[in-house]
mmCIF file of C-alpha atoms in Angstrom:
data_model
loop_
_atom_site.group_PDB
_atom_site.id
_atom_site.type_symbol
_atom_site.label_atom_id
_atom_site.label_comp_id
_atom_site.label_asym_id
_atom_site.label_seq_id
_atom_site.Cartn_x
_atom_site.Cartn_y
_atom_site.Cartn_z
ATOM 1 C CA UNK A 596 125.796 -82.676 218.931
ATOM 2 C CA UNK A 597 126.692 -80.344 216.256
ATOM 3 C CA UNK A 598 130.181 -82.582 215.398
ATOM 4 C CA UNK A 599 127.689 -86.063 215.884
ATOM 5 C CA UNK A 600 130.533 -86.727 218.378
ATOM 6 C CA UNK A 601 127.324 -86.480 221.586
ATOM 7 C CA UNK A 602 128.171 -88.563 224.519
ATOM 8 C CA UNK A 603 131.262 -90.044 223.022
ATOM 9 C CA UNK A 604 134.372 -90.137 225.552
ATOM 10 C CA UNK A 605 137.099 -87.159 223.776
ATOM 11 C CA UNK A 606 140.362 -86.972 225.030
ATOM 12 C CA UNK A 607 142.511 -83.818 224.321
ATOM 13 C CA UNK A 608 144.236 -85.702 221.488
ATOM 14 C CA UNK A 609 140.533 -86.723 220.147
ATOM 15 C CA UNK A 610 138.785 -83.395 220.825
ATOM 16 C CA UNK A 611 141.712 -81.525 218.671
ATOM 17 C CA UNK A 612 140.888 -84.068 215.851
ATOM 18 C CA UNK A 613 136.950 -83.326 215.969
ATOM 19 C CA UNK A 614 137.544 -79.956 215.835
ATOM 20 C CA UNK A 615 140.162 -79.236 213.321
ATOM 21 C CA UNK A 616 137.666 -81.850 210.760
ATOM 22 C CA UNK A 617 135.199 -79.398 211.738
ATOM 23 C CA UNK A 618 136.954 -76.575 209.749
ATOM 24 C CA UNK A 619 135.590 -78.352 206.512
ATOM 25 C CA UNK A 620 133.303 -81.705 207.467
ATOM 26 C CA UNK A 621 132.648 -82.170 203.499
ATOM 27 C CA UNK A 622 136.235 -82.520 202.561
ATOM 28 C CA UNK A 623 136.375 -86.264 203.876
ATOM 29 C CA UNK A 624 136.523 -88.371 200.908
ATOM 30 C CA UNK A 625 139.770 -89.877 200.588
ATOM 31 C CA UNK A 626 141.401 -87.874 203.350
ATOM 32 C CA UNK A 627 144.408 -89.007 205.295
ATOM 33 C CA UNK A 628 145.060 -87.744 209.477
ATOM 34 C CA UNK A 629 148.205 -86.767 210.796
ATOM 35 C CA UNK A 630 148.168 -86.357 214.710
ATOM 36 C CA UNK A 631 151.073 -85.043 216.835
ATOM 37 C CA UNK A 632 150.506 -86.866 219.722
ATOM 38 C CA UNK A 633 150.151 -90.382 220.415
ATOM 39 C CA UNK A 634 146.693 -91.433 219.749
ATOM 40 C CA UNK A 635 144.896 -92.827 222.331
ATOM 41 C CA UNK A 636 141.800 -95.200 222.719
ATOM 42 C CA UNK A 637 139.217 -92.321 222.594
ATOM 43 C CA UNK A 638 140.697 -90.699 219.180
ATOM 44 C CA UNK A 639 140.799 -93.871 217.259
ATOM 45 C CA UNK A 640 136.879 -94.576 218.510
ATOM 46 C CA UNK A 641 136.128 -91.399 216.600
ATOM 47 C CA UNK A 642 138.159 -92.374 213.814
ATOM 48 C CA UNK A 643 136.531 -95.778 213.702
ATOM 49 C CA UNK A 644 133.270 -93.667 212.670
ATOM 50 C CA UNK A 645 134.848 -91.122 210.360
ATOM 51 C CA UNK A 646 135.286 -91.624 206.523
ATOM 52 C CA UNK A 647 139.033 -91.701 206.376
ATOM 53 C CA UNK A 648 141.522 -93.824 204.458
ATOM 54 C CA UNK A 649 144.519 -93.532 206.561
ATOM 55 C CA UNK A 650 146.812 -92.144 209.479
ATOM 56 C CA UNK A 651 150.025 -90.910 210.122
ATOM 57 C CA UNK A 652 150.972 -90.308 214.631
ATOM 58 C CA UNK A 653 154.443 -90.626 216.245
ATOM 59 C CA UNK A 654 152.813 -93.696 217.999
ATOM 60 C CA UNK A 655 149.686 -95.699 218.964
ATOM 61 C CA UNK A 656 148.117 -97.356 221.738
ATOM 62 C CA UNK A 657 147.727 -100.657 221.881
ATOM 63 C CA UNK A 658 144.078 -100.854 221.951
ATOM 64 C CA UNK A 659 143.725 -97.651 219.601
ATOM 65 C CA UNK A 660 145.976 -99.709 217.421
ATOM 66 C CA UNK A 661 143.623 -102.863 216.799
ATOM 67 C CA UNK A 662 140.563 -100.707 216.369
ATOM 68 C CA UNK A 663 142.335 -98.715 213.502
ATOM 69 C CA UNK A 664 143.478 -101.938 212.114
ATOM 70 C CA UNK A 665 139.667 -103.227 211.803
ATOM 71 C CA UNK A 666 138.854 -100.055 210.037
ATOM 72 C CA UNK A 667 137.947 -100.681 206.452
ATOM 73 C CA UNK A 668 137.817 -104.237 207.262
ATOM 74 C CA UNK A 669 141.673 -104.164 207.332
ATOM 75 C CA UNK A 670 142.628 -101.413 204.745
ATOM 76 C CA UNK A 671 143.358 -98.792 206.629
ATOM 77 C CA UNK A 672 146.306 -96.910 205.861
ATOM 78 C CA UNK A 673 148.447 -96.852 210.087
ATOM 79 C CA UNK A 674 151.948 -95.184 209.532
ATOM 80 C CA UNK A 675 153.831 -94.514 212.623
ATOM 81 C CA UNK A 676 155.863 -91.108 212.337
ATOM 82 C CA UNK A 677 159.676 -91.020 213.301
ATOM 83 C CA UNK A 678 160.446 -88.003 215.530
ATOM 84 C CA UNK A 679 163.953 -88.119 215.364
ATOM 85 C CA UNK A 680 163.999 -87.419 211.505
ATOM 86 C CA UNK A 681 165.192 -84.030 210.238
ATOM 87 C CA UNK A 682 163.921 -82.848 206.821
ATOM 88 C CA UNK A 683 166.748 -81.686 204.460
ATOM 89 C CA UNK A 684 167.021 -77.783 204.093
ATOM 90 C CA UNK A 685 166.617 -77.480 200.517
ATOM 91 C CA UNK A 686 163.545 -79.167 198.801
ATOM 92 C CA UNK A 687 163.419 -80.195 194.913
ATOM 93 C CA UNK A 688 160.579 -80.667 192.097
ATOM 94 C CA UNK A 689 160.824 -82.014 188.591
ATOM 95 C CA UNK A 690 158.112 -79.978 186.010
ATOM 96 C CA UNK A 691 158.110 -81.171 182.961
ATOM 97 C CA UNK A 692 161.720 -81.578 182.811
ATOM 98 C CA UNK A 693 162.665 -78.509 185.095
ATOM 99 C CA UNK A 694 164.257 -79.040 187.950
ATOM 100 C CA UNK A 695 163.189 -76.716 190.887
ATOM 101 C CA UNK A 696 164.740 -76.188 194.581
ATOM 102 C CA UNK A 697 164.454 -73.377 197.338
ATOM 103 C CA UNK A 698 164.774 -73.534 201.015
ATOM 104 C CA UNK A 699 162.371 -75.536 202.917
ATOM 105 C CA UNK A 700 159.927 -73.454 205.055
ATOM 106 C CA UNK A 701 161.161 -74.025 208.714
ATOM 107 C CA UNK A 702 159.497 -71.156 209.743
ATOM 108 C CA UNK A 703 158.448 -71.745 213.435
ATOM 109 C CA UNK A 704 155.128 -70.094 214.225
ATOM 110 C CA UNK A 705 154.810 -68.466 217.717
ATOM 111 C CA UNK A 706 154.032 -65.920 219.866
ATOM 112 C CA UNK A 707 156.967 -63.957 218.761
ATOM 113 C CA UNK A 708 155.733 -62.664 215.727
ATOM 114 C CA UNK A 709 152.978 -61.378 216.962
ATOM 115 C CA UNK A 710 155.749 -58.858 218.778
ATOM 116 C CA UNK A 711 154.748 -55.941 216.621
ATOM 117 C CA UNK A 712 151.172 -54.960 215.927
ATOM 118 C CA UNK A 713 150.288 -52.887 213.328
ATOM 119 C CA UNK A 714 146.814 -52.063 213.842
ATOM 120 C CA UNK A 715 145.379 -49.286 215.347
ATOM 121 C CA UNK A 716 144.239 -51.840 218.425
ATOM 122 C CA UNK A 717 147.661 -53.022 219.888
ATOM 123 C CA UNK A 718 146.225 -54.830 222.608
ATOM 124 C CA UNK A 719 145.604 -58.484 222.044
ATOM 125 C CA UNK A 720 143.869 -60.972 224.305
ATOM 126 C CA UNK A 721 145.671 -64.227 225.339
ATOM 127 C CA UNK A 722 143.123 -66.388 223.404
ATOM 128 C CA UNK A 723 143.282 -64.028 220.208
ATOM 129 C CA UNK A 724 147.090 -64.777 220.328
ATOM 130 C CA UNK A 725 146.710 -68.359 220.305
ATOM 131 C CA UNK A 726 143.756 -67.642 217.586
ATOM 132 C CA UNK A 727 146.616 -66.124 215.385
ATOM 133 C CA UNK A 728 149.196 -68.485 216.405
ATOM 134 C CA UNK A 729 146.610 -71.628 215.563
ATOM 135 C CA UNK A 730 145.872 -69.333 212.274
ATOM 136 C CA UNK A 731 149.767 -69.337 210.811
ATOM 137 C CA UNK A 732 150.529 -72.629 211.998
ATOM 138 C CA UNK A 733 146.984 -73.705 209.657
ATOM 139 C CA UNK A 734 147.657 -71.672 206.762
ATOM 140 C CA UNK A 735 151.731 -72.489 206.637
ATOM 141 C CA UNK A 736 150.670 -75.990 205.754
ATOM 142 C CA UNK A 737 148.243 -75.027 203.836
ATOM 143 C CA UNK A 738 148.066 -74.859 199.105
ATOM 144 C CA UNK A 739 148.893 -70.794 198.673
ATOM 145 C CA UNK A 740 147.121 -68.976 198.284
ATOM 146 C CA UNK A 741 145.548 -69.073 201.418
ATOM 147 C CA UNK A 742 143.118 -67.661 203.984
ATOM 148 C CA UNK A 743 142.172 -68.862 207.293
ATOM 149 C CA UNK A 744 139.695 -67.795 210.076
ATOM 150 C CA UNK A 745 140.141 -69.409 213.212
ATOM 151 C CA UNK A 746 138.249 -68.806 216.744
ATOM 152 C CA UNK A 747 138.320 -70.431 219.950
ATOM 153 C CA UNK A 748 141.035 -72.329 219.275
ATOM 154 C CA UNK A 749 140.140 -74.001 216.718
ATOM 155 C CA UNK A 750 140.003 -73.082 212.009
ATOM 156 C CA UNK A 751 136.097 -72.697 211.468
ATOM 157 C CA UNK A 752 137.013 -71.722 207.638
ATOM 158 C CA UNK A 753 140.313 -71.797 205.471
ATOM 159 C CA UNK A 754 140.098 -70.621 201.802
ATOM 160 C CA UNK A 755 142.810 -72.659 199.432
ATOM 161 C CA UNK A 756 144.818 -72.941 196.634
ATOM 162 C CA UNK A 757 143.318 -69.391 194.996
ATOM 163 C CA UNK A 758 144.955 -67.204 192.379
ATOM 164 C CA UNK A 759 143.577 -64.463 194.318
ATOM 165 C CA UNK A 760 143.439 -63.689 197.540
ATOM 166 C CA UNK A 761 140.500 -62.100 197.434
ATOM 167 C CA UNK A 762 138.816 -65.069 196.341
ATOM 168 C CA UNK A 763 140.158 -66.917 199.378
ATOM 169 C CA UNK A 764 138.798 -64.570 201.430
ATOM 170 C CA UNK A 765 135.242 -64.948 199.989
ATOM 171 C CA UNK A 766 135.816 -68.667 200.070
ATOM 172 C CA UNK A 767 137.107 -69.036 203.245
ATOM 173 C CA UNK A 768 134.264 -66.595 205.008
ATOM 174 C CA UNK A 769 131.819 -68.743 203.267
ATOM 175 C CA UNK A 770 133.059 -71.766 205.483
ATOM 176 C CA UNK A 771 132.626 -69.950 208.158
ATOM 177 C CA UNK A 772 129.393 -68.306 207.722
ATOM 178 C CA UNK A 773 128.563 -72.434 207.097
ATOM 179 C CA UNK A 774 129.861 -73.338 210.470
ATOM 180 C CA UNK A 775 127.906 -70.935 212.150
ATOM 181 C CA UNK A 776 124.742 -71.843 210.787
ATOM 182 C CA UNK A 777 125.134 -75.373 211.557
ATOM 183 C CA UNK A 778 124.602 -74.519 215.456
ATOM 184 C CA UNK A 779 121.332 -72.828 214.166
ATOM 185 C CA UNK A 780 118.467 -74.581 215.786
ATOM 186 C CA UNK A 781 116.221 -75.050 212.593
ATOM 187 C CA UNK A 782 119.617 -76.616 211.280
ATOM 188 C CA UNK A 783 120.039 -79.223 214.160
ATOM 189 C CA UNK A 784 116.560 -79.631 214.442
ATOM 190 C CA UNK A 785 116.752 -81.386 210.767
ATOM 191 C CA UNK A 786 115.039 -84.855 210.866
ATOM 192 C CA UNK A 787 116.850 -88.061 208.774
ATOM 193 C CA UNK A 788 115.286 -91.261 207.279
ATOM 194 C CA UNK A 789 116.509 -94.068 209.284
ATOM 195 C CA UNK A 790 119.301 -95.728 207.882
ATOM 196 C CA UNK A 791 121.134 -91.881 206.436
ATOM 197 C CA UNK A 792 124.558 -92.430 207.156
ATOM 198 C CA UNK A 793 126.775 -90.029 209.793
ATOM 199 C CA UNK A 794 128.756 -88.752 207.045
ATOM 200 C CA UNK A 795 125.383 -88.349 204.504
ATOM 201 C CA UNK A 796 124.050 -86.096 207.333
ATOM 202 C CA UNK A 797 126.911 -84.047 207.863
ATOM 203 C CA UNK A 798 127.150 -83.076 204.299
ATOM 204 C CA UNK A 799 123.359 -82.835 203.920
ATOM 205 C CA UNK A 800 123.125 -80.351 206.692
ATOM 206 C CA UNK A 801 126.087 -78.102 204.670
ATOM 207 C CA UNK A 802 124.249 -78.440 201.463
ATOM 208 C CA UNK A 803 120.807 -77.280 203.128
ATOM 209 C CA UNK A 804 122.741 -74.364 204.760
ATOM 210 C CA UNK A 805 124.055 -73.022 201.600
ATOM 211 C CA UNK A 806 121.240 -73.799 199.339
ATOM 212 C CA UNK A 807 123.050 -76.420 197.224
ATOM 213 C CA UNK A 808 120.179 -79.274 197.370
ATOM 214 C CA UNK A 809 117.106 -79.653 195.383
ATOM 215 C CA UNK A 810 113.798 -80.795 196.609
ATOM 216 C CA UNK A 811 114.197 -84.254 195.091
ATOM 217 C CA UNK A 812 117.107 -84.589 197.215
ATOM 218 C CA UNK A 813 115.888 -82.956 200.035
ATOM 219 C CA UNK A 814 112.981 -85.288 199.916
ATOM 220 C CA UNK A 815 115.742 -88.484 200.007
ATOM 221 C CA UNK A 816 117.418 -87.356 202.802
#
């Protein structure tokens, strides 16, 4: 109810993709999906009612494929991934004239590293491992510097692309502090004008949680 995904049929594929757009539902303007797996009818349906511009999967469904090429009446962005292609090892930019390489980051992120513990508490849980493993996997791919909280399986706030990491800290716990109180009742209790747009709601619901709306716009919504 929370994710405006309610009686909707969710795959494992689909249910991955509702929650990892949960992380952050506001960042959705002009966003583009990469899925691992082949997507199936049910992701694409929730696709169909996201704001999205594009998609990148190593492969499609036939039915998932027409209904993400009716998206955006047509305009879509569908890419199909190859799996057999292999990255070079060294990577290159151009600044301003510069030329810049270094080793790509093949890092692989698994239970391994989490081999030596360092806090006091050297006993981890099974689903705390996979929290962490989720975690690095999330914040590898993710603009540096970064911080990432992630719980049940799934990122519920990542801070980005800070000079300091403190500040991605305090950015990222904000997130999730935000995706907490959106399970609040008085939050989901929240009543629209007909005709409010799924994505208009989402973002309304974040901006009432953290204060960010006035009562003009409160009285829109």
């Amino acid at each position: 109810e929370v994710y405006e995904v309610k009686g909707k049929p969710l795959s494992e594929v689909a249910t991955a993709y509702v929650r990892a757009r949960n992380a952050d539902p506001m960042c959705s303007f002009g966003d583009f999906v990469a899925i691992s797996h082949k997507v199936d009818v049910a992701t694409a349906n929730i696709l169909k009612i996201e704001v999205s511009d594009g998609i990148i999967a190593p492969g499609f469904e036939p039915e998932a494929l027409e209904i993400l090429k009716a998206k955006k009446g047509g305009k879509f962005i569908v890419l199909q991934a190859d799996n057999d292609f292999e990255f070079p090892e060294m990577e290159y930019r151009m600044v301003g004239g510069l030329g810049f390489m270094q080793k790509r980051n093949d890092k692989i992120c698994d239970a391994s590293l989490l081999a030596k513990v360092v806090t006091a508490k050297k006993e981890l849980s099974e689903q705390a491992k996979l929290d962490m493993v989720l975690g690095m996997i999330a914040i590898k791919y993710t603009q540096s510097n970064s911080v990432g909280y992630s719980k049940d399986g799934m990122m519920i706030g990542i801070g980005a692309g800070q000079q300091s990491r403190v500040d991605c800290v305090k950015l990222a716990g904000r997130k999730v502090a935000t995706w907490h109180l959106r399970f609040h009742p008085k939050v989901m209790a929240l009543k629209f004008r007909e005709g409010v747009k799924r994505q208009d709601r989402v973002n309304a619901r974040v901006r009432y949680i953290e204060g960010d709306m006035d009562e003009a716009e409160l009285q829109q919504w």
